[in-house]
Short mmCIF file of C-alpha atoms in Angstrom, two decimals:
data_model
loop_
_atom_site.label_atom_id
_atom_site.label_comp_id
_atom_site.label_asym_id
_atom_site.label_seq_id
_atom_site.Cartn_x
_atom_site.Cartn_y
_atom_site.Cartn_z
CA ASP W 302 16.49 -6.48 2.77
CA ILE W 303 13.54 -8.45 2.89
CA GLN W 304 12.06 -10.02 -0.09
CA MET W 305 8.49 -11.19 -0.61
CA THR W 306 6.99 -14.19 -2.68
CA GLN W 307 3.46 -15.13 -3.58
CA SER W 308 2.11 -17.82 -5.48
CA PRO W 309 0.35 -18.72 -7.54
CA SER W 310 1.03 -15.65 -9.48
CA SER W 311 -2.67 -16.05 -10.73
CA LEU W 312 -5.60 -18.63 -10.19
CA SER W 313 -8.99 -19.21 -12.06
CA ALA W 314 -11.64 -20.17 -9.85
CA SER W 315 -15.32 -20.32 -9.88
CA VAL W 316 -18.18 -18.32 -7.67
CA GLY W 317 -18.12 -20.33 -4.24
CA ASP W 318 -14.42 -21.98 -4.51
CA ARG W 319 -12.41 -21.87 -1.50
CA VAL W 320 -9.26 -19.62 -2.20
CA THR W 321 -5.82 -19.84 -0.78
CA ILE W 322 -2.98 -17.76 -1.57
CA THR W 323 0.32 -17.79 -0.04
CA CYS W 324 2.83 -15.08 0.56
CA ARG W 325 6.53 -15.84 1.83
CA ALA W 326 8.94 -13.54 2.95
CA SER W 327 12.86 -14.26 2.86
CA GLN W 328 13.51 -14.04 6.49
CA SER W 329 11.14 -14.20 9.42
CA ILE W 330 8.54 -11.50 9.89
CA SER W 331 6.81 -12.43 12.93
CA SER W 332 3.35 -11.62 12.24
CA TYR W 333 4.02 -8.28 10.52
CA LEU W 334 1.98 -8.88 6.95
CA ASN W 335 -0.82 -7.18 5.82
CA TRP W 336 -2.99 -7.67 2.48
CA TYR W 337 -4.46 -5.77 -0.13
CA GLN W 338 -7.45 -6.09 -2.74
CA GLN W 339 -6.96 -4.42 -5.80
CA LYS W 340 -9.86 -4.27 -8.50
CA PRO W 341 -9.19 -2.87 -11.61
CA GLY W 342 -8.77 0.74 -12.10
CA LYS W 343 -9.28 0.95 -8.38
CA ALA W 344 -6.88 1.95 -6.06
CA PRO W 345 -5.92 -1.38 -3.29
CA LYS W 346 -7.89 -1.73 -0.17
CA LEU W 347 -6.60 -3.38 2.96
CA LEU W 348 -8.19 -6.33 3.81
CA ILE W 349 -5.84 -8.07 6.37
CA TYR W 350 -3.40 -6.58 9.15
CA ALA W 351 -1.14 -8.29 11.79
CA ALA W 352 -1.55 -11.29 9.49
CA SER W 353 -5.06 -12.50 10.89
CA SER W 354 -6.92 -9.39 11.48
CA LEU W 355 -9.89 -8.20 9.86
CA GLN W 356 -9.67 -4.63 8.37
CA SER W 357 -13.06 -3.08 9.48
CA GLY W 358 -15.94 -3.23 7.05
CA VAL W 359 -14.13 -6.22 5.24
CA PRO W 360 -16.52 -9.53 4.70
CA SER W 361 -15.65 -12.21 7.01
CA ARG W 362 -14.93 -14.81 4.06
CA PHE W 363 -12.10 -13.43 4.20
CA SER W 364 -9.05 -14.53 6.73
CA GLY W 365 -5.38 -14.48 7.29
CA SER W 366 -2.94 -16.76 8.99
CA GLY W 367 0.67 -17.77 9.37
CA SER W 368 3.55 -16.40 10.94
CA GLY W 369 7.07 -16.17 10.94
CA THR W 370 8.06 -16.64 7.23
CA ASP W 371 4.91 -18.29 5.69
CA PHE W 372 1.64 -16.51 5.49
CA THR W 373 -1.91 -17.33 3.78
CA LEU W 374 -5.00 -15.28 2.78
CA THR W 375 -8.34 -17.65 2.46
CA ILE W 376 -11.44 -16.55 0.57
CA SER W 377 -13.86 -19.10 2.33
CA SER W 378 -16.36 -18.88 -0.46
CA LEU W 379 -15.79 -16.76 -3.70
CA GLN W 380 -18.10 -14.27 -4.61
CA PRO W 381 -18.27 -12.39 -8.04
CA GLU W 382 -16.61 -9.02 -6.10
CA ASP W 383 -13.70 -11.07 -5.26
CA PHE W 384 -12.25 -11.37 -8.62
CA ALA W 385 -9.15 -8.75 -8.18
CA THR W 386 -5.34 -8.91 -7.65
CA TYR W 387 -4.08 -9.22 -4.03
CA TYR W 388 -0.86 -8.02 -2.52
CA CYS W 389 0.83 -9.21 0.55
CA GLN W 390 2.78 -6.42 2.03
CA GLN W 391 5.64 -6.65 4.83
CA SER W 392 5.60 -4.15 7.77
CA TYR W 393 8.86 -5.63 9.81
CA SER W 394 11.32 -3.80 8.19
CA THR W 395 9.13 -0.16 8.61
CA PRO W 396 8.97 2.49 8.30
CA ARG W 397 12.35 2.13 7.03
CA LEU W 398 11.34 0.06 3.83
CA PHE W 399 7.64 -0.64 2.83
CA THR W 400 7.97 -4.00 0.41
CA PHE W 401 4.76 -5.35 -1.35
CA GLY W 402 4.47 -8.65 -2.98
CA PRO W 403 4.06 -9.18 -6.56
CA GLY W 404 0.40 -9.92 -6.28
CA THR W 405 -2.04 -13.14 -7.05
CA LYS W 406 -4.39 -12.27 -9.65
CA VAL W 407 -7.51 -14.25 -9.15
CA ASP W 408 -9.89 -14.53 -12.06
CA ILE W 409 -13.13 -16.10 -13.40
CA LYS W 410 -12.96 -19.86 -14.38
CA GLN J 747 -15.06 10.56 5.99
CA LEU J 748 -11.36 10.94 5.10
CA GLN J 749 -10.88 11.63 1.48
CA LEU J 750 -7.22 12.29 -0.47
CA GLN J 751 -7.03 13.64 -3.56
CA GLU J 752 -3.81 13.48 -6.10
CA SER J 753 -3.44 16.01 -8.46
CA GLY J 754 -0.89 17.25 -10.71
CA PRO J 755 -0.15 16.90 -14.41
CA GLY J 756 -0.51 14.05 -16.57
CA LEU J 757 2.35 14.19 -18.93
CA VAL J 758 5.77 15.10 -18.02
CA LYS J 759 9.07 15.09 -20.58
CA PRO J 760 11.94 12.97 -19.78
CA SER J 761 14.45 14.60 -17.49
CA GLU J 762 12.17 16.92 -16.15
CA THR J 763 10.58 16.66 -12.53
CA LEU J 764 7.37 15.29 -11.93
CA SER J 765 5.23 16.82 -9.00
CA LEU J 766 2.45 15.46 -7.63
CA THR J 767 0.25 17.13 -4.24
CA CYS J 768 -1.93 15.29 -2.49
CA THR J 769 -4.76 16.86 -0.60
CA VAL J 770 -6.22 15.51 2.52
CA SER J 771 -9.83 16.60 3.34
CA GLY J 772 -12.12 15.10 6.34
CA GLY J 773 -9.37 15.13 8.69
CA SER J 774 -6.22 16.45 9.79
CA ILE J 775 -2.65 15.76 8.49
CA SER J 776 -1.25 16.47 11.62
CA SER J 777 -2.30 13.34 13.56
CA SER J 778 0.60 11.86 15.48
CA SER J 779 -0.86 8.12 14.57
CA TYR J 780 -0.34 8.36 10.86
CA TYR J 781 2.30 8.62 8.29
CA TRP J 782 1.09 9.83 4.59
CA GLY J 783 2.66 8.07 1.38
CA TRP J 784 3.15 7.93 -1.92
CA ILE J 785 2.91 4.61 -3.89
CA ARG J 786 3.01 3.89 -7.74
CA GLN J 787 1.85 1.29 -10.28
CA PRO J 788 3.50 0.96 -13.58
CA PRO J 789 0.81 -0.43 -16.24
CA GLY J 790 -0.09 -3.82 -15.93
CA LYS J 791 2.60 -4.35 -12.70
CA GLY J 792 2.40 -4.28 -9.01
CA LEU J 793 2.76 -1.75 -6.55
CA GLU J 794 5.92 0.07 -5.61
CA TRP J 795 6.35 2.17 -2.34
CA ILE J 796 7.91 5.63 -3.20
CA GLY J 797 8.10 7.18 0.19
CA SER J 798 6.37 8.35 3.58
CA ILE J 799 6.26 11.34 5.57
CA TYR J 800 5.08 12.57 9.09
CA TYR J 801 3.58 15.56 9.68
CA SER J 802 6.51 16.75 11.39
CA GLY J 803 8.27 16.65 8.04
CA SER J 804 10.22 13.26 8.99
CA THR J 805 10.57 11.03 5.64
CA TYR J 806 11.55 7.44 4.56
CA TYR J 807 12.27 7.04 1.25
CA ASN J 808 12.45 4.11 -0.90
CA PRO J 809 16.32 3.24 -1.72
CA SER J 810 16.01 2.63 -5.13
CA LEU J 811 14.31 6.23 -5.71
CA LYS J 812 15.92 8.37 -2.82
CA SER J 813 18.53 10.14 -4.92
CA ARG J 814 15.78 11.09 -6.81
CA VAL J 815 12.46 11.46 -4.31
CA THR J 816 11.50 14.45 -2.24
CA ILE J 817 8.45 14.41 -0.13
CA SER J 818 7.14 17.53 1.54
CA VAL J 819 4.19 18.19 4.05
CA ASP J 820 2.19 21.65 3.81
CA THR J 821 -0.08 21.64 7.72
CA SER J 822 -1.51 24.99 6.88
CA LYS J 823 -3.02 23.46 3.56
CA ASN J 824 -3.62 19.79 4.61
CA GLN J 825 -1.27 18.66 1.76
CA PHE J 826 1.64 16.74 1.35
CA SER J 827 3.77 16.69 -2.06
CA LEU J 828 5.72 14.54 -4.18
CA LYS J 829 8.49 15.29 -6.42
CA LEU J 830 10.63 12.78 -8.74
CA SER J 831 13.59 14.33 -10.68
CA SER J 832 15.16 13.25 -13.88
CA VAL J 833 11.95 11.06 -15.02
CA THR J 834 12.46 8.75 -17.36
CA ALA J 835 9.66 6.43 -19.41
CA ALA J 836 10.36 4.03 -16.30
CA ASP J 837 8.46 6.42 -14.22
CA THR J 838 5.13 6.12 -16.03
CA ALA J 839 3.00 4.89 -13.93
CA VAL J 840 -0.47 5.06 -11.70
CA TYR J 841 0.82 7.54 -9.09
CA TYR J 842 -1.50 6.83 -5.60
CA CYS J 843 -1.23 8.82 -1.99
CA ALA J 844 -2.33 7.26 0.81
CA ARG J 845 -2.73 7.37 4.81
CA ARG J 846 -0.13 4.60 6.77
CA VAL J 847 -1.97 3.97 9.95
CA LEU J 848 1.25 3.20 12.23
CA TYR J 849 -0.69 1.25 15.31
CA TYR J 850 -3.74 -0.66 16.48
CA TYR J 851 -4.88 -1.59 19.66
CA ASP J 852 -5.56 -5.47 20.62
CA SER J 853 -8.35 -6.46 22.84
CA SER J 854 -6.39 -5.84 25.87
CA GLY J 855 -5.89 -2.55 25.34
CA TYR J 856 -2.48 -2.89 23.82
CA ARG J 857 -0.98 -0.76 21.42
CA ASN J 858 0.73 -3.02 18.68
CA LYS J 859 2.63 -1.76 15.26
CA LEU J 860 0.46 -2.28 12.18
CA ASP J 861 1.94 -0.18 9.28
CA ALA J 862 -0.07 -0.45 6.97
CA PHE J 863 -1.90 2.07 3.99
CA ASP J 864 -5.37 2.04 4.83
CA ILE J 865 -6.96 5.05 3.19
CA TRP J 866 -6.02 5.35 -0.45
CA GLY J 867 -6.82 8.35 -3.07
CA GLN J 868 -8.42 7.18 -6.45
CA GLY J 869 -4.76 7.18 -8.02
CA THR J 870 -3.56 9.74 -10.96
CA MET J 871 -1.80 8.52 -13.91
CA VAL J 872 1.48 10.24 -15.13
CA THR J 873 3.38 9.67 -18.27
CA VAL J 874 6.53 10.40 -19.30
CA SER J 875 6.84 10.95 -22.90
CA SER J 876 8.18 14.01 -25.11
#
């Protein structure tokens, strides 16, 4: 089965900072990689699909890149509402198996 | 717009069966473009996919939970349901239902695999305790 890892597991940043989160798959998943944002007490929200496509309504400061095994989520200028936990999810082995990464928590420095 | 709402007991005794229902409003559960799924999140931990169902009744389950999970669909009520048997304290979690979108169309009009959960319910906390 495909394993997903994320780094860092947490980070502290300031408003206006450029933030990059990495997701790595244990084998190539092409571009079958999605990103979610989850705020405390709320359901996750789909941000990026197919590694780099922005979900409708998501601000353009969010971007995704990568293919194969290594992927990044970038927030170009961190806003107060962006402090949250971010999860990657592979869709290569779906529908049989749906796997989330362990998450990266972004909090205020 | 499409909304999903989980319902069911918030407290379940160990060894019993957890039962939850997700009601879909603002759209039909019988769309060919979507699966419907359950995801859970233990307190302070990450997301775990439980399983998914198509309106026809076709299901996929997380292998780690497969022996205890049943997901069913009732298209007449626009609902799908989760049953998790023989629960323990480790099953204590927030349980989410969500819509799973299978495809997207790129700028050339080609259909591509997407397979992500794009609309979620608010989640319901289920505690397993005697």
